[in-house]
Structure formats: C-alpha cells, structure tokens
Short mmCIF file of C-alpha atoms in Angstrom, two decimals:
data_model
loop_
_atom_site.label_atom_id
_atom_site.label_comp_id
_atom_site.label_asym_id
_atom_site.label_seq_id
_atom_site.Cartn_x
_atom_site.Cartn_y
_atom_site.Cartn_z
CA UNK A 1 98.53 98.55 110.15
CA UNK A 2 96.48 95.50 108.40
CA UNK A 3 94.88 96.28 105.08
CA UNK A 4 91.73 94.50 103.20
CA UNK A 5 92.16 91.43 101.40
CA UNK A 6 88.76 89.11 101.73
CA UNK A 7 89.16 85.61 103.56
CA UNK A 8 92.40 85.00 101.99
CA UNK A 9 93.87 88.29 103.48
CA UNK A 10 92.75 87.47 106.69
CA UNK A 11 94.17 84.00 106.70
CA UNK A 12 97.45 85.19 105.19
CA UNK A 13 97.83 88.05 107.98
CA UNK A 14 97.13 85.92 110.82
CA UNK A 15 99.91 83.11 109.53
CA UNK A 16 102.04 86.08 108.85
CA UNK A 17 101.30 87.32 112.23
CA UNK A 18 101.78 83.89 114.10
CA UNK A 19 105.05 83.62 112.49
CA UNK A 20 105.68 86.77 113.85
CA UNK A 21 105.00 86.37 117.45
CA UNK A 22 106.82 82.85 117.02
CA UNK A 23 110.06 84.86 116.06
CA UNK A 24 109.60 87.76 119.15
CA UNK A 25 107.97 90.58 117.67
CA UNK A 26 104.44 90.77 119.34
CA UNK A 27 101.95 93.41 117.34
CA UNK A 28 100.16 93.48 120.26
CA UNK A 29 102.21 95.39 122.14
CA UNK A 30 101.88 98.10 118.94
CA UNK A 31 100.84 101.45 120.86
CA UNK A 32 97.72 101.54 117.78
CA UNK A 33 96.62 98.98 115.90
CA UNK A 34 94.94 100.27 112.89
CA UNK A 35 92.53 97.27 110.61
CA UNK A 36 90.69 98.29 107.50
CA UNK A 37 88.44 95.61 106.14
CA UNK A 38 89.98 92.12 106.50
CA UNK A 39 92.23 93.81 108.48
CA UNK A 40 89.10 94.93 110.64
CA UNK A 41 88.85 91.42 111.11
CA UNK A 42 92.37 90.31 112.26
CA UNK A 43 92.76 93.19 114.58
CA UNK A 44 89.38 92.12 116.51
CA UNK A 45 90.96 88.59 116.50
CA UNK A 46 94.27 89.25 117.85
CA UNK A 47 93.17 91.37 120.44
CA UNK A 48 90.29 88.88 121.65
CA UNK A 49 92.79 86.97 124.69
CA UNK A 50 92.90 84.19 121.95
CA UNK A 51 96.94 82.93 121.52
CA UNK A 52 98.49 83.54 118.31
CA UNK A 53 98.58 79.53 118.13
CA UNK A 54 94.81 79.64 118.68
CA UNK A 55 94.37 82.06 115.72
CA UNK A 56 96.42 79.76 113.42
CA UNK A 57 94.49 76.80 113.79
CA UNK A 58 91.23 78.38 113.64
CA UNK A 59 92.10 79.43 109.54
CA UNK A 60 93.73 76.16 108.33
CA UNK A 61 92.10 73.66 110.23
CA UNK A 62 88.59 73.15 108.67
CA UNK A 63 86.80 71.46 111.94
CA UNK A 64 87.41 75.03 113.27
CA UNK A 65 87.50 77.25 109.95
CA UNK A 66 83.90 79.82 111.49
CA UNK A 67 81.21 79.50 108.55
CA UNK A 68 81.24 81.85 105.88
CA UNK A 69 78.81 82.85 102.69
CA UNK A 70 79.10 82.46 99.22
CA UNK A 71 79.75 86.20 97.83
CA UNK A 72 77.29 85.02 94.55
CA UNK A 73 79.66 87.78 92.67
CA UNK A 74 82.25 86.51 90.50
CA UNK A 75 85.43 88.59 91.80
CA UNK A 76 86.96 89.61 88.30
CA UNK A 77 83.50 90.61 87.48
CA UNK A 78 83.92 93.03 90.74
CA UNK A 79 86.87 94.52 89.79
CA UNK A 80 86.02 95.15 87.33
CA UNK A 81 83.35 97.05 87.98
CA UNK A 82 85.94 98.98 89.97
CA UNK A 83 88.55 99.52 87.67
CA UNK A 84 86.11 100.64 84.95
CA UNK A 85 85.05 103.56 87.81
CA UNK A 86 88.84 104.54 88.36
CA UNK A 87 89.15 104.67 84.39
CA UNK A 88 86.15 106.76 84.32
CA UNK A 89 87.38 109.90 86.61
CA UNK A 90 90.68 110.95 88.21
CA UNK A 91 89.04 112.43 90.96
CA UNK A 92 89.57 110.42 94.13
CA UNK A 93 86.30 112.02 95.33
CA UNK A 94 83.93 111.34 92.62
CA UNK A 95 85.37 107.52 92.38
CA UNK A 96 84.56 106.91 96.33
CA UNK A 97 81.13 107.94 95.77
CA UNK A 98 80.56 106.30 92.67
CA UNK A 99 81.67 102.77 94.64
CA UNK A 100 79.29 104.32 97.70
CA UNK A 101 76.29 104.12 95.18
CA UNK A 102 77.61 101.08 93.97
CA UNK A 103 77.20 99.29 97.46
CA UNK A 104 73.58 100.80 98.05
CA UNK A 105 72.07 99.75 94.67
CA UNK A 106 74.14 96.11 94.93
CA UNK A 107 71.47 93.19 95.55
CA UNK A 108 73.12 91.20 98.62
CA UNK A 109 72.42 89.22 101.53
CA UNK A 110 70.66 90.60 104.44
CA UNK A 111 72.53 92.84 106.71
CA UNK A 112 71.27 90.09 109.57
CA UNK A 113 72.59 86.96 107.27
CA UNK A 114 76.24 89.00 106.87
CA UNK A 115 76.34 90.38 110.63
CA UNK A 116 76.19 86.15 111.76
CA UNK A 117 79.11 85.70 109.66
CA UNK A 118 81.20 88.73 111.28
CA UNK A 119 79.89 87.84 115.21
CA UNK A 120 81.01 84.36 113.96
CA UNK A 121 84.70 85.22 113.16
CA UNK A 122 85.59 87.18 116.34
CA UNK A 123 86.52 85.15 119.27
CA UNK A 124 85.06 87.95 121.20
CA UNK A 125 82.20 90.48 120.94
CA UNK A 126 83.39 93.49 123.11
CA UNK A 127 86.25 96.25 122.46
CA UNK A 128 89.64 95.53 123.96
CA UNK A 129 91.66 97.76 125.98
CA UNK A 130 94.62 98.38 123.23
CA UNK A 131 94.38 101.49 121.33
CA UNK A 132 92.35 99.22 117.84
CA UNK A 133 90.74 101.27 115.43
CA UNK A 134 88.96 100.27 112.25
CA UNK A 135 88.22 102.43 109.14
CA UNK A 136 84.76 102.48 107.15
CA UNK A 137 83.11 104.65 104.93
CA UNK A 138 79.68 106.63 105.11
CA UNK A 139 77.83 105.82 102.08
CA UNK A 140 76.33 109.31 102.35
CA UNK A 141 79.42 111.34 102.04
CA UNK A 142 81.82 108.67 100.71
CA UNK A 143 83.78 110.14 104.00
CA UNK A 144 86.11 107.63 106.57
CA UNK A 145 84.54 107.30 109.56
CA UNK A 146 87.32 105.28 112.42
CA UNK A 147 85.54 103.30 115.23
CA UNK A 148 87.75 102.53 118.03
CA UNK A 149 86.42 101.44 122.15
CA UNK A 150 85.00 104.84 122.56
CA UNK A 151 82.61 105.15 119.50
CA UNK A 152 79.34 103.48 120.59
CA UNK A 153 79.78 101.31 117.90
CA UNK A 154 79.11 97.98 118.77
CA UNK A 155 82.45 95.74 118.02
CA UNK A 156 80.65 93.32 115.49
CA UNK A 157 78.86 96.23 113.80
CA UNK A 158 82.26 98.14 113.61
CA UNK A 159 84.11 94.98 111.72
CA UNK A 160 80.92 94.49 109.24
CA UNK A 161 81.29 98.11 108.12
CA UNK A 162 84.77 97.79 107.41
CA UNK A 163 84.35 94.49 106.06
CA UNK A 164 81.16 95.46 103.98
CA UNK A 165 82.64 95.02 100.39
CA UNK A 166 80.87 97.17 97.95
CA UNK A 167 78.92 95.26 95.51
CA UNK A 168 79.74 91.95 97.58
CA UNK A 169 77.96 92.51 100.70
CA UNK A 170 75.32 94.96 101.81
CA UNK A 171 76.33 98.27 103.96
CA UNK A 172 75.95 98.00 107.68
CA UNK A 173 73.37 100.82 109.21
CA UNK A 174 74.82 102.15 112.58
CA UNK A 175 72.45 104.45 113.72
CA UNK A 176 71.06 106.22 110.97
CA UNK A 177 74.12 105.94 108.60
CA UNK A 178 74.97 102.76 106.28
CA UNK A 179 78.44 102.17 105.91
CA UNK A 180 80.48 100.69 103.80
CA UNK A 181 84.11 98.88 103.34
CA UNK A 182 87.04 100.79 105.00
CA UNK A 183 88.95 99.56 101.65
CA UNK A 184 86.74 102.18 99.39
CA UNK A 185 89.10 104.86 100.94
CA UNK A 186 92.09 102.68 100.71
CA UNK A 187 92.99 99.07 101.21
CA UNK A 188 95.50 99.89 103.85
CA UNK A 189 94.52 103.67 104.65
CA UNK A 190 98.27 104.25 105.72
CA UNK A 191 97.74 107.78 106.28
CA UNK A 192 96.05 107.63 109.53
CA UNK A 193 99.49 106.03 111.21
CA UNK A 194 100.50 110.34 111.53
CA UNK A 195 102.44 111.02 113.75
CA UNK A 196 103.84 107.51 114.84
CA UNK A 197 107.61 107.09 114.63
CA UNK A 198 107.23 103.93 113.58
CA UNK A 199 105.28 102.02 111.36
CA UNK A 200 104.17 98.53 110.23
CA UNK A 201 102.23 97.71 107.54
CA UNK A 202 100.87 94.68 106.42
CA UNK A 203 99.19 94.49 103.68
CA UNK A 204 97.51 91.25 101.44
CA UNK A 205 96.51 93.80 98.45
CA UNK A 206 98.00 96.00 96.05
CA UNK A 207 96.80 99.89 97.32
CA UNK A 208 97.41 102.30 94.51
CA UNK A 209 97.58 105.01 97.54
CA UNK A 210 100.13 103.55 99.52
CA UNK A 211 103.41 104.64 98.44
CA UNK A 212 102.02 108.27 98.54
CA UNK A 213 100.54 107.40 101.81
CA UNK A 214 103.57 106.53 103.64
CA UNK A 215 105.49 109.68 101.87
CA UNK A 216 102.74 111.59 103.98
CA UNK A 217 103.99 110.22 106.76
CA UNK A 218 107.17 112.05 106.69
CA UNK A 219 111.01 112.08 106.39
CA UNK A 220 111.51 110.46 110.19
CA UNK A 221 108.70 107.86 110.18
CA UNK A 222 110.37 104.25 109.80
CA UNK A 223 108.06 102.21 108.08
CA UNK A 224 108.15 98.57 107.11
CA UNK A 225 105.82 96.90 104.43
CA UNK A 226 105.17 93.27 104.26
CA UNK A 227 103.20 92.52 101.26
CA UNK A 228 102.63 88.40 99.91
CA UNK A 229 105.44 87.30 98.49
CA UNK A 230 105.42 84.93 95.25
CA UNK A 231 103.85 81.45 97.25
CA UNK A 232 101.48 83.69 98.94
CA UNK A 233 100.12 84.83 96.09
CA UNK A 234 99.95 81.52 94.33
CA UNK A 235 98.17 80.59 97.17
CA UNK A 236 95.51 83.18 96.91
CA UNK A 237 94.24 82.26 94.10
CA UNK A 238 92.20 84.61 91.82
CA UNK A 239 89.88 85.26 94.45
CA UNK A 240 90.34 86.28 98.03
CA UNK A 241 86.67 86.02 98.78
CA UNK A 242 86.84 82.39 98.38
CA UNK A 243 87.02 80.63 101.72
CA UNK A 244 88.76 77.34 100.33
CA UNK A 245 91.76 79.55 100.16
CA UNK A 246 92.31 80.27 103.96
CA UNK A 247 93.91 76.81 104.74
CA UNK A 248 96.81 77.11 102.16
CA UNK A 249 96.78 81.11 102.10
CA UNK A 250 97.94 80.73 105.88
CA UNK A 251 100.23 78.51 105.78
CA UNK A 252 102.07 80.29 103.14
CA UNK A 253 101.72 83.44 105.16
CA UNK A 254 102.90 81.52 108.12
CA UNK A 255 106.01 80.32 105.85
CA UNK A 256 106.95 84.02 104.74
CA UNK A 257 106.56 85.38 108.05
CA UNK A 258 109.06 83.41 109.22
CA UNK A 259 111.20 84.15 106.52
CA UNK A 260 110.95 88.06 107.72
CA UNK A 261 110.57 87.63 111.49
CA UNK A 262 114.65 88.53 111.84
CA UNK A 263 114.50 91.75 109.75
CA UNK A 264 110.93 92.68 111.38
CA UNK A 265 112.16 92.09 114.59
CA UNK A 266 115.19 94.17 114.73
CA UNK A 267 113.38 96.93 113.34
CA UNK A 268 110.48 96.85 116.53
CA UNK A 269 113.21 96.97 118.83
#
C-alpha cells in the first residue's frame, strides 16, 4: 500500500522503493497494489515497464524531473484549514464532506492545466495488467470510489482524482461526478488491504486512521509499516507540495530503504 504525501512523497516512495528492489524484494510482484494520492502516482509509475533505476533518476535528476505547478497555497495555511475542520466535529462523516465542499468552492487551476501535469508524470497512459487500484473521493457523497483496469476510468483521469488535493488543486469530473483526493478518506486508506495475509505499507504522512486501520485488518494479517525516518523528514521540508524537494527527498528515501531492505525482505518471503 502507498499513501499521499505531495511531490515529496512520491519522490521519497520511489527511492524507498528502488532501494527495495536493489535489496530483492520486488513490490511488483505484490498480488494488489493499492495507491492513494501520491501513492496514485507511484503505483502508475512502477507498473509502467519503466526499471526501478529508470524511476530513480527521473525524481533526482532535474534534466528529467516531469514539470510541475506552483500549488499558489501556502501548505501550513492548508492544514490548517484542515485541522481547524477536524477540531470542529468528531464525526468522520461530517469532516469528509466539509473538505468535499472545501475542494469545490477552492479557486485552482484548470482541470486541463492539472490533468498535463498528471499525463506528464506517468511513463505510461494505459492500465497495467497487475491487480493496481487507486482510491478517490466523490465530492457528492464524500464516499471512496477505487478505480482499478476495469473501471472505464481513463488511467490519467484515475491518478488526478486521487491526486486532486482539496483546496490545492481542482476536482477531476469523470463522467458526471467530480472527484476529489483519495487522502480525504485517509492518507493511506489501509483498510481496503482485507483479507490479504500480508501487508505492506508505505506511507510518507502521518494518517490519524492507520493504527485503527490495520487493527481492522485482523489478528493473522502481518503487516509492515515503513514511514520516513528522521533524514527523510528533514529532507521534506515543511512542504511536500514543493517540487525542489524531490531530488534530496529521494535520495534520503533511497538511503533508508536500504537501511530496511533486510528486515522487509525476509518478511515478503
């Protein structure tokens, strides 16, 4: 599982990732691959035939960095925003809805303008054959709503919805429903891993859900959580929407994935 964590989660995950594959433990070969937001992203990019090496170099070498917007929204000013909501109400329900009207009213870039940006990052523009799905949410409802190869959904549209960050950038109309950021439900949405024996999660954000999450998963699931360790999150910086961070964010996650491949390893085998 891959959770939401702007540019800098992306480029964390895929040095994580690389690391990873560099130590024998493939997540390819995962039977599901589950990406919510910048997770969304990784999964479409490690599925796309592109190596692991490949991935790397596209996030810390600039010449091949894809182009990316300005979010115009100062990120402590967004959370803000969000914190004040979860402050406001403990109901899970209301709070997703709130954010859901939040997205809708925000003043963005165009949904064209955004959608460049996504078709940009994948190496690829159609579904792959492994079992990927990616979470969003119906602004409507405030209800998740998975795509995976069977959907409809075009592949770019699917990663814009679950990349769509409310307040940040605009929902993504599929059909006649706009969605909005997988991450409004959760950032890593652990829940939906049911029924799989085993489970890895790895996840650039803090998820207030997760430890609950994985408790829902039951007594025999074996689960394994890599979240950024101290240098990762240095390298962040105080905003993961900012694309300077992807060069050092990835090489830090590249750093701590080898640091874990051993453990990580044993336990996929």
């Amino acid at each position: 599982m891959l959770g939401g964590g702007g540019v800098a989660g992306i480029a964390w995950m895929t040095g994580v990732l690389t690391a990873l594959a560099e130590g024998g433990l493939d997540c390819r070969t995962a039977d599901k691959i589950i990406g919510t937001s910048a997770g969304a992203t990784v999964s479409a990019q490690v599925t796309s035939g592109l190596s692991f090496d490949e991935l790397y170099r596209r996030q810390v070498d600039p010449a091949l960095q894809a182009r990316e917007l300005p979010s115009g929204v100062p990120f402590q000013e967004l959370v803000a925003v969000l914190e004040g909501l979860y402050r406001d109400s403990q109901d899970l329900g209301e709070i997703r809805r709130a954010v859901c009207r939040v997205a809708l009213s925000a003043k963005t870039v165009s949904e064209e303008a955004r959608r460049e940006v996504i078709a940009g990052r994948l190496p690829r523009h159609e579904w792959p054959e492994a079992d990927m799905v990616l979470v969003a949410v119906d602004t409507a409802t405030a209800e998740h709503r998975l795509f995976d190869r069977s959907s409809g959904v075009d592949l770019v549209d699917a990663v814009a919805a679950s990349c769509a960050v409310p307040g940040v950038w605009p929902p993504v109309t599929i059909g006649d429903v706009r969605y909005t950021d997988g991450g409004v439900r959760s950032s890593v949405n652990a829940d939906l891993a049911a029924g799989h024996d085993r489970v890895l999660i790895i996840a650039p954000m803090e998820d207030p859900q997760l430890a609950e999450q994985i408790a829902s998963l039951g007594a025999n699931a074996e689960v394994e959580l890599v979240t950024p360790d101290e240098a990762s999150v240095a390298a962040m910086g105080s905003d993961p929407l900012d694309p300077s961070t992807r060069t050092p964010t990835a090489e830090a996650g590249l750093a701590q994935g080898h640091s874990v491949a051993a453990r990580l390893v044993k336990f996929w085998s």
